[in-house]
mmCIF file of C-alpha atoms in Angstrom:
data_model
loop_
_atom_site.group_PDB
_atom_site.id
_atom_site.type_symbol
_atom_site.label_atom_id
_atom_site.label_comp_id
_atom_site.label_asym_id
_atom_site.label_seq_id
_atom_site.Cartn_x
_atom_site.Cartn_y
_atom_site.Cartn_z
ATOM 1 C CA UNK A 1 82.863 -45.684 180.968
ATOM 2 C CA UNK A 2 79.671 -43.791 180.261
ATOM 3 C CA UNK A 3 80.431 -40.690 182.239
ATOM 4 C CA UNK A 4 78.754 -39.652 185.500
ATOM 5 C CA UNK A 5 75.288 -41.511 186.067
ATOM 6 C CA UNK A 6 72.506 -40.031 188.348
ATOM 7 C CA UNK A 7 69.327 -41.797 189.160
ATOM 8 C CA UNK A 8 66.547 -40.965 189.178
ATOM 9 C CA UNK A 9 66.189 -38.574 186.385
ATOM 10 C CA UNK A 10 63.154 -37.009 187.808
ATOM 11 C CA UNK A 11 61.464 -37.174 191.107
ATOM 12 C CA UNK A 12 58.092 -35.903 192.300
ATOM 13 C CA UNK A 13 57.274 -35.955 196.070
ATOM 14 C CA UNK A 14 55.015 -34.705 198.582
ATOM 15 C CA UNK A 15 56.167 -32.136 201.156
ATOM 16 C CA UNK A 16 57.450 -33.948 204.205
ATOM 17 C CA UNK A 17 58.569 -36.985 202.513
ATOM 18 C CA UNK A 18 62.097 -38.230 202.246
ATOM 19 C CA UNK A 19 63.852 -38.724 199.020
ATOM 20 C CA UNK A 20 67.165 -40.236 197.929
ATOM 21 C CA UNK A 21 69.360 -39.620 194.804
ATOM 22 C CA UNK A 22 72.207 -41.706 193.531
ATOM 23 C CA UNK A 23 75.313 -40.886 191.777
ATOM 24 C CA UNK A 24 77.810 -42.927 190.084
ATOM 25 C CA UNK A 25 80.953 -41.133 189.016
ATOM 26 C CA UNK A 26 83.437 -41.792 186.467
ATOM 27 C CA UNK A 27 85.289 -44.863 187.918
ATOM 28 C CA UNK A 28 88.783 -43.376 187.710
ATOM 29 C CA UNK A 29 87.803 -40.096 189.611
ATOM 30 C CA UNK A 30 88.234 -39.964 193.345
ATOM 31 C CA UNK A 31 86.586 -36.803 193.972
ATOM 32 C CA UNK A 32 82.753 -36.462 193.756
ATOM 33 C CA UNK A 33 80.618 -33.246 194.262
ATOM 34 C CA UNK A 34 76.823 -32.520 194.760
ATOM 35 C CA UNK A 35 75.252 -29.275 193.426
ATOM 36 C CA UNK A 36 71.932 -27.626 193.280
ATOM 37 C CA UNK A 37 70.638 -25.767 190.586
ATOM 38 C CA UNK A 38 67.567 -23.660 190.322
ATOM 39 C CA UNK A 39 66.072 -22.233 187.189
ATOM 40 C CA UNK A 40 68.019 -19.406 185.584
ATOM 41 C CA UNK A 41 70.895 -19.680 188.142
ATOM 42 C CA UNK A 42 74.336 -21.397 188.158
ATOM 43 C CA UNK A 43 74.838 -24.593 190.169
ATOM 44 C CA UNK A 44 75.409 -23.986 193.806
ATOM 45 C CA UNK A 45 78.059 -26.092 195.632
ATOM 46 C CA UNK A 46 76.555 -28.371 198.397
ATOM 47 C CA UNK A 47 79.324 -30.933 199.522
ATOM 48 C CA UNK A 48 82.256 -32.922 197.898
ATOM 49 C CA UNK A 49 84.032 -36.029 198.783
ATOM 50 C CA UNK A 50 87.499 -37.453 198.317
ATOM 51 C CA UNK A 51 87.307 -41.105 198.024
ATOM 52 C CA UNK A 52 84.850 -41.924 201.019
ATOM 53 C CA UNK A 53 85.756 -38.640 203.191
ATOM 54 C CA UNK A 54 83.442 -35.782 203.104
ATOM 55 C CA UNK A 55 85.853 -32.826 202.880
ATOM 56 C CA UNK A 56 83.611 -29.757 202.635
ATOM 57 C CA UNK A 57 79.772 -29.062 203.230
ATOM 58 C CA UNK A 58 78.058 -25.740 202.028
ATOM 59 C CA UNK A 59 76.222 -23.575 204.410
ATOM 60 C CA UNK A 60 73.328 -24.634 201.975
ATOM 61 C CA UNK A 61 73.319 -28.039 203.211
ATOM 62 C CA UNK A 62 70.941 -27.895 206.102
ATOM 63 C CA UNK A 63 70.462 -30.700 208.703
ATOM 64 C CA UNK A 64 67.835 -32.216 206.548
ATOM 65 C CA UNK A 65 70.515 -32.908 203.783
ATOM 66 C CA UNK A 66 72.889 -35.897 204.106
ATOM 67 C CA UNK A 67 75.503 -37.406 201.747
ATOM 68 C CA UNK A 68 77.387 -40.415 201.875
ATOM 69 C CA UNK A 69 80.032 -42.196 199.878
ATOM 70 C CA UNK A 70 80.550 -45.289 201.799
ATOM 71 C CA UNK A 71 83.015 -47.114 199.470
ATOM 72 C CA UNK A 72 84.675 -44.319 197.746
ATOM 73 C CA UNK A 73 82.652 -45.074 194.671
ATOM 74 C CA UNK A 74 78.780 -44.166 194.223
ATOM 75 C CA UNK A 75 77.285 -41.499 196.529
ATOM 76 C CA UNK A 76 73.808 -40.883 197.750
ATOM 77 C CA UNK A 77 72.262 -37.582 198.624
ATOM 78 C CA UNK A 78 69.228 -37.879 201.086
ATOM 79 C CA UNK A 79 66.753 -35.011 201.905
ATOM 80 C CA UNK A 80 64.691 -35.505 204.733
ATOM 81 C CA UNK A 81 61.183 -33.832 205.475
ATOM 82 C CA UNK A 82 61.151 -32.248 201.804
ATOM 83 C CA UNK A 83 60.011 -28.673 201.588
ATOM 84 C CA UNK A 84 58.896 -26.890 198.573
ATOM 85 C CA UNK A 85 62.073 -24.768 198.537
ATOM 86 C CA UNK A 86 64.073 -27.995 197.767
ATOM 87 C CA UNK A 87 62.762 -28.242 194.442
ATOM 88 C CA UNK A 88 65.676 -27.886 192.011
ATOM 89 C CA UNK A 89 68.106 -29.931 189.909
ATOM 90 C CA UNK A 90 70.443 -31.862 191.895
ATOM 91 C CA UNK A 91 73.751 -32.282 190.033
ATOM 92 C CA UNK A 92 76.648 -34.623 190.665
ATOM 93 C CA UNK A 93 80.078 -34.102 189.335
ATOM 94 C CA UNK A 94 83.404 -36.096 189.580
ATOM 95 C CA UNK A 95 87.041 -35.276 189.026
ATOM 96 C CA UNK A 96 90.705 -36.061 189.894
ATOM 97 C CA UNK A 97 92.088 -34.505 192.980
ATOM 98 C CA UNK A 98 94.919 -32.724 190.893
ATOM 99 C CA UNK A 99 95.595 -28.977 191.523
ATOM 100 C CA UNK A 100 96.393 -29.109 187.953
ATOM 101 C CA UNK A 101 92.805 -28.866 187.087
ATOM 102 C CA UNK A 102 91.685 -31.306 184.430
ATOM 103 C CA UNK A 103 87.722 -30.482 184.343
ATOM 104 C CA UNK A 104 84.748 -31.567 186.430
ATOM 105 C CA UNK A 105 82.410 -34.099 184.658
ATOM 106 C CA UNK A 106 78.758 -33.340 185.393
ATOM 107 C CA UNK A 107 75.941 -35.851 185.235
ATOM 108 C CA UNK A 108 72.529 -35.040 183.707
ATOM 109 C CA UNK A 109 71.081 -34.435 187.185
ATOM 110 C CA UNK A 110 67.985 -35.407 189.243
ATOM 111 C CA UNK A 111 65.109 -32.881 188.969
ATOM 112 C CA UNK A 112 63.202 -32.712 192.109
ATOM 113 C CA UNK A 113 59.603 -31.413 192.266
ATOM 114 C CA UNK A 114 58.147 -31.057 196.014
ATOM 115 C CA UNK A 115 54.292 -30.537 195.867
ATOM 116 C CA UNK B 1 83.717 -13.203 199.468
ATOM 117 C CA UNK B 2 84.043 -15.312 196.201
ATOM 118 C CA UNK B 3 81.663 -14.428 193.445
ATOM 119 C CA UNK B 4 81.556 -14.945 189.676
ATOM 120 C CA UNK B 5 79.327 -12.746 187.499
ATOM 121 C CA UNK B 6 78.424 -12.320 183.926
ATOM 122 C CA UNK B 7 78.057 -9.067 182.191
ATOM 123 C CA UNK B 8 75.398 -10.013 179.649
ATOM 124 C CA UNK B 9 72.763 -12.569 180.491
ATOM 125 C CA UNK B 10 71.473 -12.988 176.889
ATOM 126 C CA UNK B 11 73.401 -12.858 173.531
ATOM 127 C CA UNK B 12 71.741 -13.267 170.075
ATOM 128 C CA UNK B 13 73.826 -13.804 166.995
ATOM 129 C CA UNK B 14 73.360 -14.942 163.513
ATOM 130 C CA UNK B 15 74.746 -18.195 162.310
ATOM 131 C CA UNK B 16 78.359 -18.014 161.197
ATOM 132 C CA UNK B 17 79.168 -14.992 163.286
ATOM 133 C CA UNK B 18 81.695 -15.167 166.203
ATOM 134 C CA UNK B 19 80.303 -14.840 169.819
ATOM 135 C CA UNK B 20 81.883 -13.535 172.761
ATOM 136 C CA UNK B 21 80.731 -14.266 176.278
ATOM 137 C CA UNK B 22 82.268 -12.250 179.288
ATOM 138 C CA UNK B 23 82.514 -13.234 183.000
ATOM 139 C CA UNK B 24 83.930 -11.137 185.941
ATOM 140 C CA UNK B 25 85.351 -12.865 188.991
ATOM 141 C CA UNK B 26 86.190 -11.292 192.313
ATOM 142 C CA UNK B 27 88.594 -13.766 193.976
ATOM 143 C CA UNK B 28 92.139 -13.093 193.077
ATOM 144 C CA UNK B 29 93.055 -16.535 194.700
ATOM 145 C CA UNK B 30 91.254 -18.348 191.934
ATOM 146 C CA UNK B 31 93.639 -20.615 190.182
ATOM 147 C CA UNK B 32 91.475 -22.318 187.670
ATOM 148 C CA UNK B 33 88.463 -21.459 185.298
ATOM 149 C CA UNK B 34 86.120 -23.459 183.265
ATOM 150 C CA UNK B 35 83.663 -22.680 180.734
ATOM 151 C CA UNK B 36 80.543 -25.000 180.618
ATOM 152 C CA UNK B 37 77.667 -25.226 178.169
ATOM 153 C CA UNK B 38 74.367 -26.239 179.588
ATOM 154 C CA UNK B 39 71.429 -27.464 177.418
ATOM 155 C CA UNK B 40 67.771 -27.658 178.530
ATOM 156 C CA UNK B 41 67.250 -30.559 180.855
ATOM 157 C CA UNK B 42 70.910 -31.545 180.812
ATOM 158 C CA UNK B 43 74.053 -31.216 183.108
ATOM 159 C CA UNK B 44 76.913 -28.625 182.366
ATOM 160 C CA UNK B 45 79.134 -29.822 179.589
ATOM 161 C CA UNK B 46 82.818 -29.012 179.720
ATOM 162 C CA UNK B 47 83.960 -26.775 177.100
ATOM 163 C CA UNK B 48 87.435 -25.443 177.800
ATOM 164 C CA UNK B 49 89.359 -24.619 180.856
ATOM 165 C CA UNK B 50 92.386 -22.300 181.638
ATOM 166 C CA UNK B 51 94.730 -22.114 184.596
ATOM 167 C CA UNK B 52 95.638 -18.773 186.319
ATOM 168 C CA UNK B 53 99.352 -19.100 184.824
ATOM 169 C CA UNK B 54 97.898 -18.576 181.333
ATOM 170 C CA UNK B 55 96.274 -15.790 179.459
ATOM 171 C CA UNK B 56 94.862 -17.464 176.431
ATOM 172 C CA UNK B 57 93.965 -21.137 175.497
ATOM 173 C CA UNK B 58 92.302 -22.533 172.335
ATOM 174 C CA UNK B 59 90.263 -25.337 171.460
ATOM 175 C CA UNK B 60 88.115 -26.314 168.401
ATOM 176 C CA UNK B 61 86.242 -23.242 167.651
ATOM 177 C CA UNK B 62 86.757 -21.818 171.019
ATOM 178 C CA UNK B 63 89.128 -19.606 172.704
ATOM 179 C CA UNK B 64 89.208 -18.548 176.254
ATOM 180 C CA UNK B 65 91.051 -15.317 177.399
ATOM 181 C CA UNK B 66 91.933 -14.541 180.839
ATOM 182 C CA UNK B 67 92.900 -11.018 182.232
ATOM 183 C CA UNK B 68 93.891 -11.369 185.820
ATOM 184 C CA UNK B 69 94.512 -7.615 186.081
ATOM 185 C CA UNK B 70 90.949 -6.811 185.746
ATOM 186 C CA UNK B 71 89.668 -10.265 186.815
ATOM 187 C CA UNK B 72 87.872 -10.818 183.547
ATOM 188 C CA UNK B 73 87.199 -14.151 181.777
ATOM 189 C CA UNK B 74 85.772 -14.310 178.293
ATOM 190 C CA UNK B 75 84.783 -17.371 175.795
ATOM 191 C CA UNK B 76 84.911 -16.754 172.177
ATOM 192 C CA UNK B 77 83.099 -19.073 169.763
ATOM 193 C CA UNK B 78 84.089 -18.908 166.074
ATOM 194 C CA UNK B 79 81.469 -19.366 163.161
ATOM 195 C CA UNK B 80 78.701 -19.850 165.782
ATOM 196 C CA UNK B 81 76.204 -22.578 164.919
ATOM 197 C CA UNK B 82 72.627 -23.259 165.840
ATOM 198 C CA UNK B 83 73.924 -26.145 168.108
ATOM 199 C CA UNK B 84 75.788 -23.826 170.128
ATOM 200 C CA UNK B 85 72.577 -22.258 171.395
ATOM 201 C CA UNK B 86 72.585 -23.002 175.149
ATOM 202 C CA UNK B 87 73.430 -21.407 178.594
ATOM 203 C CA UNK B 88 76.932 -20.592 179.157
ATOM 204 C CA UNK B 89 78.620 -20.701 182.598
ATOM 205 C CA UNK B 90 82.066 -19.720 183.733
ATOM 206 C CA UNK B 91 83.223 -21.304 186.864
ATOM 207 C CA UNK B 92 86.278 -20.678 189.130
ATOM 208 C CA UNK B 93 88.252 -22.654 191.551
ATOM 209 C CA UNK B 94 90.190 -21.267 194.274
ATOM 210 C CA UNK B 95 93.390 -22.475 195.447
ATOM 211 C CA UNK B 96 93.557 -23.913 198.927
ATOM 212 C CA UNK B 97 96.161 -23.309 201.680
ATOM 213 C CA UNK B 98 99.486 -25.183 201.214
ATOM 214 C CA UNK B 99 98.774 -25.551 197.327
ATOM 215 C CA UNK B 100 95.925 -27.721 197.676
ATOM 216 C CA UNK B 101 92.565 -27.366 195.976
ATOM 217 C CA UNK B 102 89.522 -26.420 197.716
ATOM 218 C CA UNK B 103 87.836 -28.762 195.338
ATOM 219 C CA UNK B 104 84.726 -26.763 194.834
ATOM 220 C CA UNK B 105 83.777 -24.639 191.823
ATOM 221 C CA UNK B 106 81.813 -21.482 192.155
ATOM 222 C CA UNK B 107 79.518 -20.626 189.293
ATOM 223 C CA UNK B 108 78.137 -17.336 187.577
ATOM 224 C CA UNK B 109 74.600 -16.878 186.698
ATOM 225 C CA UNK B 110 75.054 -17.755 183.051
ATOM 226 C CA UNK B 111 74.554 -16.341 179.606
ATOM 227 C CA UNK B 112 71.905 -17.519 177.267
ATOM 228 C CA UNK B 113 73.233 -17.787 173.807
ATOM 229 C CA UNK B 114 70.736 -17.891 170.824
ATOM 230 C CA UNK B 115 71.924 -18.600 167.321
ATOM 231 C CA UNK B 116 69.651 -17.636 164.580
ATOM 232 C CA UNK B 117 69.999 -19.819 161.247
#
């Protein structure tokens, strides 16, 4: 297993366009998380899944954002009608669902630039 | 509300020195803490974690200390190397009702560590 994979690494889009990002988690992990990170800030939680169920969504996740994990494996994050304020690094992470912890493994992220 | 903050936004050290990065948290319900290292253009990389029933945990060249009385977390890096230069984040997870995890991590702003040869 090569860890958490995200695609694409970079995306430049015009304002108003739709974009979709993909995340492939570590195969043994049943939890998958999406975060957004802007320059100089720590990652901000957007949403997470346990298997195919979306268990929590942040207030940051406006109606233009939608995430899916249809088969409990890979996930997609779609942003509709992109705005310049959506420019950020979108990070995906995965973990086991144990209260014992065990770390959350992050991917390298997708950097979105809205022009 | 939940928040995690850092005392020092930047830290410069000489190669070979020990580094200490501090973090304050406000949610007493947090049960699990992680330190991450993030290099430019990369995702956060797990360094070390600690559960709330511990006050110290050691790894290779790194030690995390947890003081629940004052809600303070620190990361100590021994014999700091130029390759340690990065942004360091602490993150907390809060225990959910009934012993279940909320799942999400809350991150602080980060500390930029620069190691001079």
